[in-house]
GROMACS .gro file of C-alpha atoms in nm:
model
  396
    1MET     CA    1  14.954  14.211   0.663
    2GLN     CA    2  15.282  14.122   0.803
    3MET     CA    3  15.479  13.810   0.801
    4TYR     CA    4  15.813  13.732   0.920
    5VAL     CA    5  15.934  13.431   0.779
    6LEU     CA    6  16.251  13.181   0.946
    7ALA     CA    7  16.484  13.015   0.814
    8LEU     CA    8  16.871  12.916   0.845
    9ASN     CA    9  16.978  12.824   0.499
   10PRO     CA   10  16.783  12.866   0.178
   11THR     CA   11  16.564  12.591   0.011
   12ASP     CA   12  16.379  12.529  -0.217
   13SER     CA   13  16.047  12.493  -0.009
   14VAL     CA   14  16.121  12.893   0.116
   15THR     CA   15  16.210  13.000  -0.226
   16GLU     CA   16  15.986  12.837  -0.446
   17GLY     CA   17  15.724  12.730  -0.248
   18PHE     CA   18  15.638  12.996   0.054
   19LEU     CA   19  15.796  13.277  -0.052
   20PRO     CA   20  15.606  13.373  -0.383
   21ALA     CA   21  15.290  13.200  -0.181
   22ALA     CA   22  15.297  13.478   0.095
   23GLN     CA   23  15.348  13.770  -0.269
   24ARG     CA   24  15.005  13.608  -0.392
   25LEU     CA   25  14.885  13.622  -0.074
   26GLY     CA   26  14.980  14.022  -0.055
   27LEU     CA   27  15.174  13.995   0.250
   28GLY     CA   28  15.423  14.211   0.406
   29ILE     CA   29  15.724  13.984   0.418
   30THR     CA   30  16.035  14.000   0.613
   31LEU     CA   31  16.284  13.708   0.689
   32LEU     CA   32  16.432  13.631   0.944
   33THR     CA   33  16.744  13.447   0.901
   34ASP     CA   34  17.183  13.370   1.067
   35GLN     CA   35  17.245  13.369   0.663
   36PRO     CA   36  17.177  13.679   0.545
   37GLN     CA   37  17.366  13.716   0.220
   38ALA     CA   38  17.279  13.330   0.130
   39HIS     CA   39  16.913  13.486   0.131
   40ARG     CA   40  16.975  13.792  -0.021
   41ASP     CA   41  17.142  13.667  -0.332
   42ARG     CA   42  16.797  13.494  -0.411
   43HIS     CA   43  16.569  13.711  -0.335
   44PRO     CA   44  16.692  14.083  -0.361
   45ASP     CA   45  16.324  14.233  -0.302
   46ILE     CA   46  16.256  14.094   0.023
   47GLU     CA   47  16.292  14.274   0.321
   48ILE     CA   48  16.618  14.021   0.512
   49LEU     CA   49  16.708  14.093   0.843
   50GLU     CA   50  16.993  13.888   1.035
   51CYS     CA   51  16.895  13.747   1.370
   52ASP     CA   52  16.989  13.411   1.553
   53VAL     CA   53  16.694  13.206   1.485
   54ARG     CA   54  16.778  12.951   1.681
   55ASP     CA   55  16.702  13.163   2.026
   56HIS     CA   56  16.344  13.240   2.086
   57HIS     CA   57  16.428  13.573   2.303
   58ALA     CA   58  16.651  13.675   2.020
   59ILE     CA   59  16.349  13.613   1.741
   60ILE     CA   60  16.092  13.816   1.947
   61THR     CA   61  16.314  14.111   2.017
   62ARG     CA   62  16.403  14.148   1.675
   63ILE     CA   63  16.020  14.116   1.575
   64SER     CA   64  15.934  14.373   1.876
   65ALA     CA   65  16.159  14.593   1.725
   66HIS     CA   66  16.051  14.581   1.396
   67HIS     CA   67  15.687  14.580   1.220
   68THR     CA   68  15.396  14.453   1.406
   69PRO     CA   69  15.356  14.077   1.287
   70ASP     CA   70  15.056  13.939   1.237
   71ALA     CA   71  15.235  13.589   1.180
   72VAL     CA   72  15.521  13.402   1.254
   73PHE     CA   73  15.591  13.081   1.025
   74SER     CA   74  15.884  12.879   0.937
   75ASN     CA   75  15.932  12.554   0.731
   76SER     CA   76  16.265  12.444   0.918
   77ASP     CA   77  16.317  12.094   1.122
   78HIS     CA   78  16.496  12.321   1.360
   79LEU     CA   79  16.318  12.613   1.431
   80GLN     CA   80  15.962  12.513   1.488
   81THR     CA   81  16.012  12.578   1.864
   82GLN     CA   82  16.104  12.882   1.841
   83THR     CA   83  15.858  12.963   1.618
   84ALA     CA   84  15.556  12.862   1.762
   85LEU     CA   85  15.737  13.032   2.121
   86ALA     CA   86  15.727  13.347   1.908
   87ALA     CA   87  15.379  13.317   1.776
   88GLU     CA   88  15.252  13.284   2.147
   89PHE     CA   89  15.440  13.596   2.258
   90PHE     CA   90  15.292  13.826   2.026
   91GLY     CA   91  14.915  13.591   2.030
   92LEU     CA   92  14.925  13.473   1.659
   93PRO     CA   93  14.767  13.201   1.530
   94GLY     CA   94  15.066  12.856   1.570
   95LYS     CA   95  15.153  12.531   1.661
   96SER     CA   96  15.185  12.399   2.029
   97TRP     CA   97  15.563  12.501   2.164
   98PRO     CA   98  15.554  12.158   2.318
   99SER     CA   99  15.417  11.947   2.044
  100ALA     CA  100  15.641  12.091   1.803
  101LEU     CA  101  15.929  12.026   2.101
  102ARG     CA  102  15.797  11.672   2.104
  103THR     CA  103  15.831  11.613   1.749
  104LYS     CA  104  16.190  11.749   1.715
  105ASP     CA  105  16.321  11.588   2.008
  106LYS     CA  106  16.321  11.204   1.904
  107ALA     CA  107  16.381  11.090   2.252
  108GLN     CA  108  16.037  11.320   2.353
  109MET     CA  109  15.852  11.141   2.107
  110ARG     CA  110  15.954  10.806   2.228
  111ARG     CA  111  15.856  10.903   2.584
  112ARG     CA  112  15.516  11.058   2.494
  113LEU     CA  113  15.406  10.765   2.313
  114ALA     CA  114  15.510  10.489   2.483
  115ALA     CA  115  15.336  10.709   2.810
  116ALA     CA  116  15.013  10.687   2.636
  117GLY     CA  117  15.072  10.360   2.528
  118VAL     CA  118  15.009  10.365   2.137
  119CYS     CA  119  15.396  10.304   2.043
  120THR     CA  120  15.656  10.164   2.258
  121VAL     CA  121  16.023  10.187   2.077
  122ARG     CA  122  16.327  10.023   2.332
  123SER     CA  123  16.556  10.329   2.334
  124ILE     CA  124  16.823  10.520   2.478
  125GLU     CA  125  16.994  10.846   2.534
  126LEU     CA  126  17.371  10.907   2.455
  127THR     CA  127  17.540  11.189   2.593
  128PRO     CA  128  17.843  11.310   2.518
  129GLY     CA  129  18.155  11.206   2.753
  130GLN     CA  130  17.942  10.890   2.837
  131ASP     CA  131  18.146  10.541   2.878
  132LEU     CA  132  18.005  10.315   2.626
  133THR     CA  133  18.247  10.024   2.698
  134ASP     CA  134  18.083   9.971   2.984
  135PRO     CA  135  17.763   9.762   2.902
  136THR     CA  136  17.631   9.717   3.246
  137GLY     CA  137  17.497  10.158   3.195
  138LEU     CA  138  17.406  10.065   2.849
  139ASP     CA  139  17.026   9.860   2.805
  140VAL     CA  140  17.094   9.888   2.398
  141PRO     CA  141  16.866   9.679   2.190
  142TYR     CA  142  17.084   9.572   1.912
  143PRO     CA  143  17.005   9.572   1.607
  144CYS     CA  144  17.001   9.911   1.689
  145VAL     CA  145  16.930  10.275   1.504
  146VAL     CA  146  17.200  10.555   1.624
  147LYS     CA  147  17.084  10.917   1.543
  148PRO     CA  148  17.092  11.248   1.681
  149ARG     CA  149  16.847  11.306   1.938
  150GLU     CA  150  16.744  11.645   1.717
  151GLY     CA  151  16.869  11.572   1.412
  152VAL     CA  152  16.679  11.554   1.056
  153ALA     CA  153  16.710  11.391   0.693
  154SER     CA  154  16.943  11.086   0.818
  155GLU     CA  155  17.177  11.296   0.891
  156ASP     CA  156  17.426  11.068   1.119
  157VAL     CA  157  17.133  10.776   1.106
  158VAL     CA  158  17.336  10.480   1.091
  159ARG     CA  159  17.243  10.090   1.183
  160VAL     CA  160  17.490   9.948   1.437
  161ASP     CA  161  17.432   9.540   1.477
  162ASP     CA  162  17.672   9.506   1.828
  163SER     CA  163  17.868   9.742   2.095
  164SER     CA  164  18.166   9.791   1.887
  165GLY     CA  165  18.014   9.915   1.654
  166LEU     CA  166  17.813  10.101   1.857
  167ILE     CA  167  18.125  10.247   1.981
  168HIS     CA  168  18.256  10.344   1.659
  169HIS     CA  169  18.004  10.504   1.491
  170THR     CA  170  17.906  10.741   1.783
  171THR     CA  171  18.279  10.826   1.818
  172GLU     CA  172  18.243  10.938   1.495
  173ILE     CA  173  17.924  11.114   1.479
  174TRP     CA  174  18.072  11.304   1.848
  175SER     CA  175  18.345  11.406   1.653
  176ARG     CA  176  18.112  11.585   1.374
  177ARG     CA  177  17.848  11.699   1.666
  178PRO     CA  178  18.048  11.786   1.940
  179GLY     CA  179  17.800  11.836   2.215
  180ALA     CA  180  17.491  11.653   2.028
  181THR     CA  181  17.304  11.385   2.297
  182LEU     CA  182  17.261  11.093   2.057
  183VAL     CA  183  16.922  10.814   2.067
  184ALA     CA  184  16.941  10.471   2.026
  185GLU     CA  185  16.639  10.256   1.925
  186GLU     CA  186  16.559   9.930   1.833
  187TYR     CA  187  16.553   9.907   1.473
  188LEU     CA  188  16.210   9.836   1.346
  189PRO     CA  189  16.182   9.612   1.029
  190GLY     CA  190  15.889   9.712   0.760
  191GLU     CA  191  15.819   9.891   0.489
  192LEU     CA  192  15.840  10.273   0.436
  193TYR     CA  193  15.594  10.563   0.425
  194THR     CA  194  15.530  10.939   0.510
  195LEU     CA  195  15.171  11.097   0.572
  196GLU     CA  196  15.171  11.439   0.455
  197THR     CA  197  14.898  11.635   0.702
  198LEU     CA  198  14.768  11.961   0.651
  199GLY     CA  199  14.565  12.130   0.959
  200ASP     CA  200  14.414  12.420   1.144
  201GLY     CA  201  14.406  12.338   1.475
  202GLU     CA  202  14.037  12.219   1.418
  203ARG     CA  203  13.983  12.036   1.076
  204LEU     CA  204  14.283  11.791   0.990
  205HIS     CA  205  14.328  11.693   0.621
  206VAL     CA  206  14.536  11.396   0.482
  207LEU     CA  207  14.700  11.444   0.145
  208GLY     CA  208  14.825  11.132   0.053
  209GLY     CA  209  15.137  10.950   0.143
  210PHE     CA  210  15.491  10.833  -0.017
  211HIS     CA  211  15.673  10.507  -0.026
  212THR     CA  212  16.050  10.543   0.049
  213GLU     CA  213  16.304  10.341  -0.146
  214LEU     CA  214  16.615  10.298   0.055
  215SER     CA  215  16.999  10.290   0.028
  216PRO     CA  216  17.148   9.965   0.161
  217LEU     CA  217  17.276   9.967   0.530
  218PRO     CA  218  17.364  10.063   0.760
  219TYR     CA  219  17.282  10.383   0.663
  220PHE     CA  220  16.922  10.544   0.546
  221ILE     CA  221  16.956  10.729   0.268
  222GLU     CA  222  16.604  10.809   0.096
  223GLU     CA  223  16.677  10.743  -0.264
  224ARG     CA  224  16.322  10.728  -0.419
  225LEU     CA  225  15.957  10.871  -0.319
  226SER     CA  226  15.680  10.690  -0.541
  227PHE     CA  227  15.284  10.849  -0.438
  228VAL     CA  228  15.055  10.707  -0.206
  229PRO     CA  229  14.733  10.891  -0.323
  230ALA     CA  230  14.536  10.727   0.035
  231HIS     CA  231  14.695  10.445   0.275
  232PRO     CA  232  14.452  10.176   0.443
  233LYS     CA  233  14.210  10.324   0.674
  234PRO     CA  234  14.371  10.126   0.946
  235ILE     CA  235  14.762  10.247   0.895
  236ILE     CA  236  14.618  10.604   0.850
  237ASP     CA  237  14.421  10.568   1.214
  238GLN     CA  238  14.686  10.430   1.351
  239VAL     CA  239  14.919  10.722   1.242
  240LEU     CA  240  14.693  10.991   1.322
  241ALA     CA  241  14.627  10.841   1.678
  242GLN     CA  242  14.994  10.891   1.742
  243LEU     CA  243  14.989  11.190   1.589
  244VAL     CA  244  14.688  11.323   1.834
  245THR     CA  245  14.841  11.211   2.125
  246LEU     CA  246  15.167  11.436   2.030
  247GLY     CA  247  14.963  11.704   1.996
  248VAL     CA  248  15.000  11.784   1.575
  249GLY     CA  249  14.715  11.917   1.399
  250PHE     CA  250  14.847  12.285   1.317
  251GLY     CA  251  14.962  12.332   0.998
  252ALA     CA  252  15.187  12.056   0.788
  253CYS     CA  253  15.309  11.802   0.873
  254HIS     CA  254  15.507  11.510   0.764
  255THR     CA  255  15.531  11.199   0.917
  256GLU     CA  256  15.766  10.904   0.815
  257PHE     CA  257  15.633  10.527   0.953
  258VAL     CA  258  15.708  10.189   0.856
  259VAL     CA  259  15.467   9.919   0.830
  260HIS     CA  260  15.512   9.564   0.977
  261GLU     CA  261  15.246   9.296   0.968
  262GLY     CA  262  14.956   9.552   0.980
  263ARG     CA  263  15.156   9.788   1.261
  264VAL     CA  264  15.219  10.106   1.248
  265ARG     CA  265  15.559  10.261   1.404
  266LEU     CA  266  15.669  10.619   1.419
  267ILE     CA  267  16.045  10.705   1.229
  268GLU     CA  268  15.998  11.113   1.285
  269VAL     CA  269  15.782  11.377   1.264
  270ASN     CA  270  15.887  11.663   1.097
  271TYR     CA  271  15.651  11.950   1.196
  272ARG     CA  272  15.628  12.102   0.855
  273ALA     CA  273  15.608  12.053   0.509
  274ILE     CA  274  15.797  11.759   0.341
  275GLY     CA  275  16.133  11.886   0.187
  276ASP     CA  276  16.377  11.799  -0.117
  277GLN     CA  277  16.111  11.935  -0.386
  278CYS     CA  278  15.838  11.679  -0.257
  279ASP     CA  279  15.620  11.961  -0.172
  280LEU     CA  280  15.644  12.110  -0.507
  281LEU     CA  281  15.564  11.837  -0.674
  282LEU     CA  282  15.278  11.749  -0.430
  283ALA     CA  283  15.107  12.135  -0.480
  284GLU     CA  284  15.142  12.050  -0.854
  285LEU     CA  285  15.013  11.674  -0.853
  286LEU     CA  286  14.730  11.732  -0.628
  287GLY     CA  287  14.626  12.111  -0.792
  288ILE     CA  288  14.593  12.272  -0.506
  289PRO     CA  289  14.757  12.599  -0.339
  290LEU     CA  290  14.950  12.405  -0.110
  291PHE     CA  291  15.187  12.676   0.008
  292ASP     CA  292  14.912  12.968   0.024
  293LEU     CA  293  14.682  12.746   0.253
  294ILE     CA  294  14.968  12.612   0.468
  295LEU     CA  295  15.044  12.995   0.512
  296SER     CA  296  14.678  13.090   0.560
  297THR     CA  297  14.660  12.863   0.885
  298HIS     CA  298  14.919  13.037   1.063
  299LEU     CA  299  14.732  13.367   0.930
  300GLY     CA  300  14.442  13.229   1.171
  301GLN     CA  301  14.263  13.116   0.841
  302PRO     CA  302  14.022  12.806   0.872
  303LEU     CA  303  14.110  12.544   0.608
  304PRO     CA  304  13.824  12.468   0.381
  305ARG     CA  305  13.634  12.162   0.427
  306ASP     CA  306  13.683  12.038   0.081
  307LEU     CA  307  14.038  12.098  -0.080
  308ALA     CA  308  13.922  11.983  -0.413
  309ALA     CA  309  14.229  11.819  -0.462
  310ARG     CA  310  14.273  11.616  -0.804
  311THR     CA  311  14.285  11.241  -0.685
  312ASP     CA  312  14.385  11.029  -1.027
  313GLY     CA  313  14.801  11.166  -0.978
  314ALA     CA  314  15.044  10.939  -1.001
  315ALA     CA  315  15.413  11.063  -0.946
  316THR     CA  316  15.730  10.937  -0.836
  317LEU     CA  317  16.086  11.140  -0.674
  318ALA     CA  318  16.440  10.994  -0.751
  319TYR     CA  319  16.762  11.119  -0.607
  320PRO     CA  320  17.074  11.017  -0.818
  321CYS     CA  321  17.348  11.051  -0.534
  322ALA     CA  322  17.703  11.078  -0.540
  323ASP     CA  323  17.872  10.770  -0.430
  324ARG     CA  324  18.211  10.847  -0.370
  325ALA     CA  325  18.390  11.176  -0.218
  326GLY     CA  326  18.551  11.380  -0.510
  327THR     CA  327  18.469  11.693  -0.784
  328LEU     CA  328  18.196  11.678  -1.020
  329THR     CA  329  18.328  11.747  -1.325
  330ALA     CA  330  18.055  11.658  -1.552
  331ALA     CA  331  17.672  11.648  -1.462
  332PRO     CA  332  17.329  11.688  -1.688
  333GLY     CA  333  17.193  12.040  -1.659
  334PRO     CA  334  16.812  12.112  -1.566
  335ALA     CA  335  16.538  11.951  -1.773
  336ASP     CA  336  16.184  12.031  -1.862
  337ILE     CA  337  16.009  11.693  -2.013
  338ALA     CA  338  15.633  11.625  -2.166
  339ILE     CA  339  15.676  11.222  -2.269
  340GLY     CA  340  15.411  10.982  -2.321
  341GLY     CA  341  15.199  11.169  -2.053
  342VAL     CA  342  15.415  11.252  -1.803
  343GLN     CA  343  15.541  11.571  -1.728
  344LEU     CA  344  15.907  11.552  -1.605
  345THR     CA  345  16.139  11.766  -1.407
  346TYR     CA  346  16.538  11.740  -1.309
  347ARG     CA  347  16.700  11.996  -1.119
  348PRO     CA  348  17.081  11.993  -1.064
  349THR     CA  349  17.138  11.987  -0.665
  350ARG     CA  350  17.517  12.031  -0.713
  351ARG     CA  351  17.779  12.252  -0.969
  352THR     CA  352  18.037  12.106  -1.180
  353GLY     CA  353  18.345  12.203  -1.016
  354GLU     CA  354  18.276  12.153  -0.677
  355HIS     CA  355  18.446  11.933  -0.430
  356HIS     CA  356  18.220  11.679  -0.144
  357GLU     CA  357  18.283  11.457   0.094
  358LEU     CA  358  18.041  11.157   0.086
  359HIS     CA  359  17.794  11.226   0.376
  360HIS     CA  360  17.592  10.886   0.334
  361THR     CA  361  17.245  11.208   0.341
  362ASN     CA  362  17.072  11.395   0.100
  363ARG     CA  363  17.354  11.568   0.078
  364ASP     CA  364  17.473  11.308  -0.171
  365PHE     CA  365  17.221  11.459  -0.379
  366LEU     CA  366  17.316  11.498  -0.740
  367GLY     CA  367  16.981  11.595  -0.850
  368ILE     CA  368  16.612  11.590  -0.810
  369VAL     CA  369  16.391  11.400  -1.090
  370ARG     CA  370  16.025  11.428  -1.027
  371ALA     CA  371  15.771  11.325  -1.293
  372ILE     CA  372  15.383  11.322  -1.267
  373GLY     CA  373  15.143  11.150  -1.494
  374THR     CA  374  14.798  10.924  -1.406
  375ASP     CA  375  15.009  10.576  -1.438
  376GLN     CA  376  15.241  10.464  -1.173
  377LYS     CA  377  15.392  10.208  -1.410
  378VAL     CA  378  15.407  10.493  -1.711
  379VAL     CA  379  15.560  10.745  -1.486
  380ASP     CA  380  15.824  10.505  -1.339
  381GLN     CA  381  15.914  10.408  -1.691
  382ALA     CA  382  15.955  10.746  -1.812
  383VAL     CA  383  16.188  10.842  -1.481
  384ASP     CA  384  16.415  10.487  -1.522
  385ASP     CA  385  16.434  10.616  -1.897
  386PHE     CA  386  16.523  10.946  -1.858
  387LEU     CA  387  16.808  10.832  -1.560
  388ALA     CA  388  16.942  10.564  -1.796
  389ARG     CA  389  17.055  10.852  -2.042
  390GLN     CA  390  17.167  11.090  -1.821
  391SER     CA  391  17.620  11.046  -1.666
  392TRP     CA  392  17.771  11.238  -1.350
  393GLU     CA  393  18.153  11.236  -1.348
  394ILE     CA  394  18.291  11.250  -1.028
  395THR     CA  395  18.679  11.264  -0.990
  396PRO     CA  396  18.866  11.178  -0.671
   0.00000   0.00000   0.00000
């Protein structure tokens, strides 16, 4: 069977998760990307074709002129709608393209949820060239969060408290993203969590979630995530009701939400598997072939009624971050440590000698620590002890 995998830049999810899973399933693999050399450097044994993967027409044309497809798949936030359109064109299993668009476009998501009466968040769209100095045309709910309408991973997401802050930050964002439409929506108080789901269009499995600790405001960098085996049922029910409203239920989905006084409000819905090595940890923690199962849904195979996932696991991920721009001159190397019933893995995400600006996003990550055990306190202590022994030196 032939599977087309659509990708932008290389990611750990594809490199360590989905491509090995496709090989285990015995699939023929063709990777379509606009960055072919970056992928060839990692996967010299995979067929890689250059393609403008942001354009569904280009994708369909490329596939039509090549091997007959049995599945079209992507784990990229930016390519879900295009992937869904291509799968539909070839009559293959896939996500609904309207649902993929609703989840990617944060303004569409807010409108859909509000129209259904399941979650209302005050928000407006800001278009390039719009006069932000005229308050009569802006119903901005201060404090608010400004972010790209189709952004991802806290890129250019910032809290602003007044009109001067709005003008300053939107101008700054547009200098980096000319032509991008932004969303300004009310700041939602509460604890930040995720819900990870896997569905085949008929059956939906809840895999658990994470409690997310963020950097100090005004930015929203995810610094630490702790596994939550099962959120309270009223919380899960509220999240799932909103996902149903958006039409989500096929393949993997990573949903971020806040809980305040028992009320759930979605932050964003990423209609793909969770990233930043959380998916790698989740597969190991639950003891299931997570990546194989996700790909199987795109081959039209139903999910089992019981995934037989482990329920006794505890886990934490931590992301040491750069606190300034500069060149990384010293840093710890990769590590795999087993101590006190905890399996800890550390992987650098930045090479020494590289110069980076400060982005206030996950691009500031210096490395990723992931740890698994059976006692959350013991796992957290192992992570804390490991980080305390490390040092990263950044030279301006």
